[in-house]
PDB file of C-alpha atoms in Angstrom:
ATOM      1  CA  UNK A   1     -38.520 -81.832 -79.183  1.00  0.00           C
ATOM      2  CA  UNK A   2     -39.538 -80.100 -82.022  1.00  0.00           C
ATOM      3  CA  UNK A   3     -43.215 -80.734 -81.389  1.00  0.00           C
ATOM      4  CA  UNK A   4     -45.702 -81.022 -84.496  1.00  0.00           C
ATOM      5  CA  UNK A   5     -44.243 -79.751 -87.489  1.00  0.00           C
ATOM      6  CA  UNK A   6     -46.028 -78.910 -90.727  1.00  0.00           C
ATOM      7  CA  UNK A   7     -44.791 -78.172 -94.241  1.00  0.00           C
ATOM      8  CA  UNK A   8     -45.202 -76.034 -96.400  1.00  0.00           C
ATOM      9  CA  UNK A   9     -46.340 -73.017 -94.633  1.00  0.00           C
ATOM     10  CA  UNK A  10     -47.763 -71.572 -97.524  1.00  0.00           C
ATOM     11  CA  UNK A  11     -48.943 -72.954-100.864  1.00  0.00           C
ATOM     12  CA  UNK A  12     -51.037 -71.853-103.964  1.00  0.00           C
ATOM     13  CA  UNK A  13     -52.584 -74.635-106.454  1.00  0.00           C
ATOM     14  CA  UNK A  14     -54.390 -74.456-109.552  1.00  0.00           C
ATOM     15  CA  UNK A  15     -57.713 -76.163-109.779  1.00  0.00           C
ATOM     16  CA  UNK A  16     -57.259 -79.850-110.414  1.00  0.00           C
ATOM     17  CA  UNK A  17     -53.682 -80.000-109.110  1.00  0.00           C
ATOM     18  CA  UNK A  18     -52.603 -82.489-106.665  1.00  0.00           C
ATOM     19  CA  UNK A  19     -50.434 -82.209-103.679  1.00  0.00           C
ATOM     20  CA  UNK A  20     -49.335 -83.496-100.219  1.00  0.00           C
ATOM     21  CA  UNK A  21     -49.471 -81.612 -96.931  1.00  0.00           C
ATOM     22  CA  UNK A  22     -46.734 -83.057 -94.613  1.00  0.00           C
ATOM     23  CA  UNK A  23     -47.046 -83.448 -90.801  1.00  0.00           C
ATOM     24  CA  UNK A  24     -44.775 -84.774 -88.490  1.00  0.00           C
ATOM     25  CA  UNK A  25     -44.144 -85.073 -84.572  1.00  0.00           C
ATOM     26  CA  UNK A  26     -41.380 -86.384 -82.550  1.00  0.00           C
ATOM     27  CA  UNK A  27     -43.594 -87.050 -79.261  1.00  0.00           C
ATOM     28  CA  UNK A  28     -44.199 -90.788 -80.115  1.00  0.00           C
ATOM     29  CA  UNK A  29     -47.939 -90.047 -79.879  1.00  0.00           C
ATOM     30  CA  UNK A  30     -50.225 -92.518 -81.204  1.00  0.00           C
ATOM     31  CA  UNK A  31     -53.175 -90.106 -82.166  1.00  0.00           C
ATOM     32  CA  UNK A  32     -52.676 -87.798 -84.908  1.00  0.00           C
ATOM     33  CA  UNK A  33     -55.341 -85.554 -86.753  1.00  0.00           C
ATOM     34  CA  UNK A  34     -55.990 -83.124 -89.701  1.00  0.00           C
ATOM     35  CA  UNK A  35     -58.340 -80.042 -89.238  1.00  0.00           C
ATOM     36  CA  UNK A  36     -59.157 -77.160 -91.530  1.00  0.00           C
ATOM     37  CA  UNK A  37     -60.248 -73.779 -90.513  1.00  0.00           C
ATOM     38  CA  UNK A  38     -62.224 -71.533 -92.689  1.00  0.00           C
ATOM     39  CA  UNK A  39     -62.110 -67.809 -92.159  1.00  0.00           C
ATOM     40  CA  UNK A  40     -64.362 -66.842 -88.981  1.00  0.00           C
ATOM     41  CA  UNK A  41     -64.879 -70.455 -88.170  1.00  0.00           C
ATOM     42  CA  UNK A  42     -63.559 -73.190 -85.783  1.00  0.00           C
ATOM     43  CA  UNK A  43     -61.659 -75.936 -86.843  1.00  0.00           C
ATOM     44  CA  UNK A  44     -63.310 -78.953 -88.760  1.00  0.00           C
ATOM     45  CA  UNK A  45     -61.716 -82.515 -88.258  1.00  0.00           C
ATOM     46  CA  UNK A  46     -60.945 -83.969 -91.932  1.00  0.00           C
ATOM     47  CA  UNK A  47     -59.269 -87.313 -90.777  1.00  0.00           C
ATOM     48  CA  UNK A  48     -57.704 -88.732 -88.012  1.00  0.00           C
ATOM     49  CA  UNK A  49     -55.480 -91.750 -86.935  1.00  0.00           C
ATOM     50  CA  UNK A  50     -55.173 -93.618 -83.654  1.00  0.00           C
ATOM     51  CA  UNK A  51     -51.926 -95.416 -84.748  1.00  0.00           C
ATOM     52  CA  UNK A  52     -49.610 -96.470 -87.537  1.00  0.00           C
ATOM     53  CA  UNK A  53     -51.870 -98.426 -90.222  1.00  0.00           C
ATOM     54  CA  UNK A  54     -55.131 -96.963 -88.889  1.00  0.00           C
ATOM     55  CA  UNK A  55     -57.089 -93.983 -90.367  1.00  0.00           C
ATOM     56  CA  UNK A  56     -60.734 -92.809 -89.922  1.00  0.00           C
ATOM     57  CA  UNK A  57     -62.850 -89.967 -91.570  1.00  0.00           C
ATOM     58  CA  UNK A  58     -63.776 -86.972 -89.651  1.00  0.00           C
ATOM     59  CA  UNK A  59     -66.408 -84.484 -90.086  1.00  0.00           C
ATOM     60  CA  UNK A  60     -65.294 -83.215 -93.823  1.00  0.00           C
ATOM     61  CA  UNK A  61     -63.277 -85.975 -95.242  1.00  0.00           C
ATOM     62  CA  UNK A  62     -64.338 -85.519 -98.997  1.00  0.00           C
ATOM     63  CA  UNK A  63     -61.665 -84.614-101.425  1.00  0.00           C
ATOM     64  CA  UNK A  64     -58.739 -85.701 -98.829  1.00  0.00           C
ATOM     65  CA  UNK A  65     -56.779 -88.817 -98.411  1.00  0.00           C
ATOM     66  CA  UNK A  66     -54.558 -90.047 -95.510  1.00  0.00           C
ATOM     67  CA  UNK A  67     -52.208 -92.724 -94.679  1.00  0.00           C
ATOM     68  CA  UNK A  68     -50.250 -93.592 -91.503  1.00  0.00           C
ATOM     69  CA  UNK A  69     -47.089 -95.777 -92.445  1.00  0.00           C
ATOM     70  CA  UNK A  70     -45.167 -94.609 -89.489  1.00  0.00           C
ATOM     71  CA  UNK A  71     -45.904 -93.148 -85.853  1.00  0.00           C
ATOM     72  CA  UNK A  72     -44.347 -89.936 -86.841  1.00  0.00           C
ATOM     73  CA  UNK A  73     -45.729 -88.920 -89.898  1.00  0.00           C
ATOM     74  CA  UNK A  74     -49.287 -88.295 -91.200  1.00  0.00           C
ATOM     75  CA  UNK A  75     -49.549 -86.789 -94.739  1.00  0.00           C
ATOM     76  CA  UNK A  76     -52.594 -85.128 -96.062  1.00  0.00           C
ATOM     77  CA  UNK A  77     -53.238 -85.686 -99.828  1.00  0.00           C
ATOM     78  CA  UNK A  78     -55.476 -83.457-102.132  1.00  0.00           C
ATOM     79  CA  UNK A  79     -55.978 -85.579-105.068  1.00  0.00           C
ATOM     80  CA  UNK A  80     -57.631 -82.752-107.310  1.00  0.00           C
ATOM     81  CA  UNK A  81     -57.749 -79.319-105.616  1.00  0.00           C
ATOM     82  CA  UNK A  82     -60.806 -77.268-105.543  1.00  0.00           C
ATOM     83  CA  UNK A  83     -61.256 -73.626-104.704  1.00  0.00           C
ATOM     84  CA  UNK A  84     -63.349 -74.981-101.918  1.00  0.00           C
ATOM     85  CA  UNK A  85     -60.365 -76.340-100.448  1.00  0.00           C
ATOM     86  CA  UNK A  86     -58.728 -73.108 -99.725  1.00  0.00           C
ATOM     87  CA  UNK A  87     -58.195 -73.058 -96.080  1.00  0.00           C
ATOM     88  CA  UNK A  88     -55.763 -73.106 -93.207  1.00  0.00           C
ATOM     89  CA  UNK A  89     -54.807 -76.611 -92.213  1.00  0.00           C
ATOM     90  CA  UNK A  90     -53.809 -77.722 -88.919  1.00  0.00           C
ATOM     91  CA  UNK A  91     -52.199 -81.127 -87.837  1.00  0.00           C
ATOM     92  CA  UNK A  92     -52.580 -82.194 -84.186  1.00  0.00           C
ATOM     93  CA  UNK A  93     -51.286 -85.176 -82.103  1.00  0.00           C
ATOM     94  CA  UNK A  94     -51.765 -86.703 -78.693  1.00  0.00           C
ATOM     95  CA  UNK A  95     -51.547 -89.860 -76.786  1.00  0.00           C
ATOM     96  CA  UNK A  96     -54.288 -92.239 -77.768  1.00  0.00           C
ATOM     97  CA  UNK A  97     -56.918 -93.643 -75.430  1.00  0.00           C
ATOM     98  CA  UNK A  98     -56.070 -96.995 -76.655  1.00  0.00           C
ATOM     99  CA  UNK A  99     -52.384 -96.805 -76.150  1.00  0.00           C
ATOM    100  CA  UNK A 100     -52.520 -97.380 -72.150  1.00  0.00           C
ATOM    101  CA  UNK A 101     -50.689 -94.107 -71.567  1.00  0.00           C
ATOM    102  CA  UNK A 102     -53.774 -91.935 -71.881  1.00  0.00           C
ATOM    103  CA  UNK A 103     -55.289 -90.489 -68.741  1.00  0.00           C
ATOM    104  CA  UNK A 104     -57.291 -87.216 -68.250  1.00  0.00           C
ATOM    105  CA  UNK A 105     -54.056 -85.735 -67.379  1.00  0.00           C
ATOM    106  CA  UNK A 106     -52.189 -86.261 -70.722  1.00  0.00           C
ATOM    107  CA  UNK A 107     -54.735 -86.005 -73.368  1.00  0.00           C
ATOM    108  CA  UNK A 108     -53.436 -82.454 -74.291  1.00  0.00           C
ATOM    109  CA  UNK A 109     -53.277 -82.216 -78.144  1.00  0.00           C
ATOM    110  CA  UNK A 110     -50.653 -80.361 -79.776  1.00  0.00           C
ATOM    111  CA  UNK A 111     -51.160 -78.346 -82.965  1.00  0.00           C
ATOM    112  CA  UNK A 112     -48.528 -77.508 -85.543  1.00  0.00           C
ATOM    113  CA  UNK A 113     -48.380 -74.053 -86.946  1.00  0.00           C
ATOM    114  CA  UNK A 114     -50.687 -74.545 -89.984  1.00  0.00           C
ATOM    115  CA  UNK A 115     -50.452 -74.571 -93.813  1.00  0.00           C
ATOM    116  CA  UNK A 116     -52.362 -71.714 -95.487  1.00  0.00           C
ATOM    117  CA  UNK A 117     -53.734 -73.153 -98.908  1.00  0.00           C
ATOM    118  CA  UNK A 118     -55.309 -71.309-101.653  1.00  0.00           C
ATOM    119  CA  UNK A 119     -56.678 -72.846-104.511  1.00  0.00           C
ATOM    120  CA  UNK A 120     -57.166 -70.725-107.557  1.00  0.00           C
TER     121      UNK A 120
ATOM    122  CA  UNK B   1     -69.716 -84.976 -77.611  1.00  0.00           C
ATOM    123  CA  UNK B   2     -72.008 -82.381 -76.030  1.00  0.00           C
ATOM    124  CA  UNK B   3     -72.580 -78.916 -77.923  1.00  0.00           C
ATOM    125  CA  UNK B   4     -71.213 -75.907 -76.066  1.00  0.00           C
ATOM    126  CA  UNK B   5     -72.449 -72.240 -76.216  1.00  0.00           C
ATOM    127  CA  UNK B   6     -70.075 -69.312 -75.950  1.00  0.00           C
ATOM    128  CA  UNK B   7     -70.370 -65.380 -76.284  1.00  0.00           C
ATOM    129  CA  UNK B   8     -69.157 -64.249 -79.625  1.00  0.00           C
ATOM    130  CA  UNK B   9     -66.777 -61.697 -78.353  1.00  0.00           C
ATOM    131  CA  UNK B  10     -65.577 -60.068 -75.050  1.00  0.00           C
ATOM    132  CA  UNK B  11     -63.462 -57.365 -74.007  1.00  0.00           C
ATOM    133  CA  UNK B  12     -61.239 -56.908 -70.969  1.00  0.00           C
ATOM    134  CA  UNK B  13     -58.819 -54.419 -69.587  1.00  0.00           C
ATOM    135  CA  UNK B  14     -55.260 -55.257 -69.292  1.00  0.00           C
ATOM    136  CA  UNK B  15     -54.323 -56.504 -65.587  1.00  0.00           C
ATOM    137  CA  UNK B  16     -57.960 -57.372 -64.904  1.00  0.00           C
ATOM    138  CA  UNK B  17     -59.398 -60.730 -64.464  1.00  0.00           C
ATOM    139  CA  UNK B  18     -61.115 -62.178 -67.839  1.00  0.00           C
ATOM    140  CA  UNK B  19     -64.035 -64.509 -67.171  1.00  0.00           C
ATOM    141  CA  UNK B  20     -65.155 -66.490 -70.078  1.00  0.00           C
ATOM    142  CA  UNK B  21     -68.338 -68.429 -69.812  1.00  0.00           C
ATOM    143  CA  UNK B  22     -69.466 -71.552 -71.412  1.00  0.00           C
ATOM    144  CA  UNK B  23     -72.780 -73.233 -71.399  1.00  0.00           C
ATOM    145  CA  UNK B  24     -72.738 -77.160 -71.732  1.00  0.00           C
ATOM    146  CA  UNK B  25     -76.239 -78.119 -70.622  1.00  0.00           C
ATOM    147  CA  UNK B  26     -76.201 -81.385 -72.453  1.00  0.00           C
ATOM    148  CA  UNK B  27     -72.986 -82.563 -70.945  1.00  0.00           C
ATOM    149  CA  UNK B  28     -72.992 -86.216 -69.827  1.00  0.00           C
ATOM    150  CA  UNK B  29     -71.397 -87.740 -66.737  1.00  0.00           C
ATOM    151  CA  UNK B  30     -68.110 -89.016 -68.511  1.00  0.00           C
ATOM    152  CA  UNK B  31     -67.595 -85.984 -70.624  1.00  0.00           C
ATOM    153  CA  UNK B  32     -64.590 -83.678 -69.628  1.00  0.00           C
ATOM    154  CA  UNK B  33     -64.520 -79.633 -70.096  1.00  0.00           C
ATOM    155  CA  UNK B  34     -61.469 -78.690 -72.196  1.00  0.00           C
ATOM    156  CA  UNK B  35     -60.336 -75.054 -72.985  1.00  0.00           C
ATOM    157  CA  UNK B  36     -58.041 -74.186 -75.890  1.00  0.00           C
ATOM    158  CA  UNK B  37     -57.100 -70.911 -77.407  1.00  0.00           C
ATOM    159  CA  UNK B  38     -55.981 -69.724 -80.733  1.00  0.00           C
ATOM    160  CA  UNK B  39     -53.867 -66.591 -80.877  1.00  0.00           C
ATOM    161  CA  UNK B  40     -54.152 -65.159 -84.325  1.00  0.00           C
ATOM    162  CA  UNK B  41     -53.051 -67.258 -87.316  1.00  0.00           C
ATOM    163  CA  UNK B  42     -51.416 -70.050 -84.970  1.00  0.00           C
ATOM    164  CA  UNK B  43     -52.582 -73.547 -84.015  1.00  0.00           C
ATOM    165  CA  UNK B  44     -54.549 -74.001 -81.128  1.00  0.00           C
ATOM    166  CA  UNK B  45     -53.123 -74.338 -77.701  1.00  0.00           C
ATOM    167  CA  UNK B  46     -54.371 -76.208 -74.786  1.00  0.00           C
ATOM    168  CA  UNK B  47     -55.213 -74.279 -71.651  1.00  0.00           C
ATOM    169  CA  UNK B  48     -56.924 -76.316 -68.934  1.00  0.00           C
ATOM    170  CA  UNK B  49     -59.523 -79.067 -68.490  1.00  0.00           C
ATOM    171  CA  UNK B  50     -61.482 -80.540 -65.687  1.00  0.00           C
ATOM    172  CA  UNK B  51     -64.370 -82.891 -65.048  1.00  0.00           C
ATOM    173  CA  UNK B  52     -66.336 -81.788 -61.954  1.00  0.00           C
ATOM    174  CA  UNK B  53     -63.813 -80.100 -59.594  1.00  0.00           C
ATOM    175  CA  UNK B  54     -62.349 -76.691 -60.222  1.00  0.00           C
ATOM    176  CA  UNK B  55     -59.078 -76.754 -61.599  1.00  0.00           C
ATOM    177  CA  UNK B  56     -55.917 -74.280 -61.639  1.00  0.00           C
ATOM    178  CA  UNK B  57     -52.918 -74.228 -63.498  1.00  0.00           C
ATOM    179  CA  UNK B  58     -50.107 -71.631 -64.559  1.00  0.00           C
ATOM    180  CA  UNK B  59     -52.164 -70.327 -67.085  1.00  0.00           C
ATOM    181  CA  UNK B  60     -55.901 -70.154 -65.737  1.00  0.00           C
ATOM    182  CA  UNK B  61     -58.636 -71.386 -63.675  1.00  0.00           C
ATOM    183  CA  UNK B  62     -61.492 -73.575 -64.562  1.00  0.00           C
ATOM    184  CA  UNK B  63     -64.776 -73.245 -62.523  1.00  0.00           C
ATOM    185  CA  UNK B  64     -67.303 -75.777 -63.281  1.00  0.00           C
ATOM    186  CA  UNK B  65     -70.820 -75.494 -61.730  1.00  0.00           C
ATOM    187  CA  UNK B  66     -72.111 -78.374 -59.549  1.00  0.00           C
ATOM    188  CA  UNK B  67     -74.621 -79.366 -62.021  1.00  0.00           C
ATOM    189  CA  UNK B  68     -72.005 -79.349 -64.560  1.00  0.00           C
ATOM    190  CA  UNK B  69     -73.973 -77.318 -67.080  1.00  0.00           C
ATOM    191  CA  UNK B  70     -71.704 -74.528 -67.478  1.00  0.00           C
ATOM    192  CA  UNK B  71     -68.232 -73.464 -66.830  1.00  0.00           C
ATOM    193  CA  UNK B  72     -66.014 -70.388 -66.662  1.00  0.00           C
ATOM    194  CA  UNK B  73     -62.403 -70.183 -67.721  1.00  0.00           C
ATOM    195  CA  UNK B  74     -60.666 -67.496 -65.709  1.00  0.00           C
ATOM    196  CA  UNK B  75     -57.631 -65.539 -66.716  1.00  0.00           C
ATOM    197  CA  UNK B  76     -56.691 -63.843 -63.398  1.00  0.00           C
ATOM    198  CA  UNK B  77     -54.576 -61.003 -64.817  1.00  0.00           C
ATOM    199  CA  UNK B  78     -55.217 -60.574 -68.594  1.00  0.00           C
ATOM    200  CA  UNK B  79     -52.342 -59.278 -70.721  1.00  0.00           C
ATOM    201  CA  UNK B  80     -52.297 -58.094 -74.401  1.00  0.00           C
ATOM    202  CA  UNK B  81     -51.004 -61.389 -75.299  1.00  0.00           C
ATOM    203  CA  UNK B  82     -54.069 -63.232 -74.225  1.00  0.00           C
ATOM    204  CA  UNK B  83     -56.016 -61.719 -76.965  1.00  0.00           C
ATOM    205  CA  UNK B  84     -57.107 -64.819 -78.884  1.00  0.00           C
ATOM    206  CA  UNK B  85     -60.133 -66.968 -79.654  1.00  0.00           C
ATOM    207  CA  UNK B  86     -61.243 -69.085 -76.666  1.00  0.00           C
ATOM    208  CA  UNK B  87     -62.565 -72.607 -77.457  1.00  0.00           C
ATOM    209  CA  UNK B  88     -64.757 -74.452 -74.730  1.00  0.00           C
ATOM    210  CA  UNK B  89     -65.049 -78.196 -75.723  1.00  0.00           C
ATOM    211  CA  UNK B  90     -66.550 -81.092 -74.106  1.00  0.00           C
ATOM    212  CA  UNK B  91     -65.391 -84.556 -74.999  1.00  0.00           C
ATOM    213  CA  UNK B  92     -65.789 -88.190 -74.029  1.00  0.00           C
ATOM    214  CA  UNK B  93     -62.385 -89.821 -73.048  1.00  0.00           C
ATOM    215  CA  UNK B  94     -63.919 -93.375 -72.980  1.00  0.00           C
ATOM    216  CA  UNK B  95     -64.125 -93.928 -76.787  1.00  0.00           C
ATOM    217  CA  UNK B  96     -61.258 -94.837 -79.168  1.00  0.00           C
ATOM    218  CA  UNK B  97     -60.326 -91.589 -80.474  1.00  0.00           C
ATOM    219  CA  UNK B  98     -59.130 -88.408 -79.052  1.00  0.00           C
ATOM    220  CA  UNK B  99     -61.590 -85.894 -81.283  1.00  0.00           C
ATOM    221  CA  UNK B 100     -61.980 -82.468 -80.559  1.00  0.00           C
ATOM    222  CA  UNK B 101     -65.116 -80.745 -81.772  1.00  0.00           C
ATOM    223  CA  UNK B 102     -64.514 -76.918 -81.911  1.00  0.00           C
ATOM    224  CA  UNK B 103     -67.280 -74.262 -82.142  1.00  0.00           C
ATOM    225  CA  UNK B 104     -66.770 -70.881 -83.135  1.00  0.00           C
ATOM    226  CA  UNK B 105     -65.341 -69.614 -79.823  1.00  0.00           C
ATOM    227  CA  UNK B 106     -65.199 -66.508 -77.818  1.00  0.00           C
ATOM    228  CA  UNK B 107     -62.984 -63.861 -79.263  1.00  0.00           C
ATOM    229  CA  UNK B 108     -61.225 -61.898 -76.211  1.00  0.00           C
ATOM    230  CA  UNK B 109     -59.802 -58.773 -76.791  1.00  0.00           C
ATOM    231  CA  UNK B 110     -57.537 -57.538 -74.147  1.00  0.00           C
ATOM    232  CA  UNK B 111     -57.033 -53.364 -74.163  1.00  0.00           C
ATOM    233  CA  UNK B 112     -54.890 -51.097 -72.527  1.00  0.00           C
TER     234      UNK B 112
END
């Protein structure tokens, strides 16, 4: 298994540009999520999804859109990039509580390697 | 999810045990204690979790006090590769989502 993959690894944007950060997992996990991490800070949840066709907002959703058309993919879209969105973005996946497969023993979340985004 | 309090940083000599404390005094009965770590520039990595009993796996041990208001992550023989930020997280698995709420964690520096 490749686990959780993210592309690109690095990206520089100008203010106002749009782009999509890609995230994919091959573990058949229902739950996927996006976090951002600013320097010296912990991770903050942007959006999450408990299954294909279902998404919801996290702690800091403004300026970001998501969709979940397949179980494997969970892209994050920046519609009009701003310097405040300069950050490292992590995607994560796990089994979902609603899947029936989840127990306290397999709710480990797997994180991707991150995308480092700079908005000028 | 309950809030946690951790020291900002700790040092540990290589080969010695690293004991990382976490306070979660407002934890509720159905919340688990999870530990993740983040090695520089990488995504967080799951370490261990528990509800009320002490737990051990190949990476670490987790000691939870009887009142569950605090816990300690133990790395029995720390190596330089254990240098990382360690996050203590309490979370409720009875909801419909698997959200993790990260604090600022403890930065563990393992030295020679």
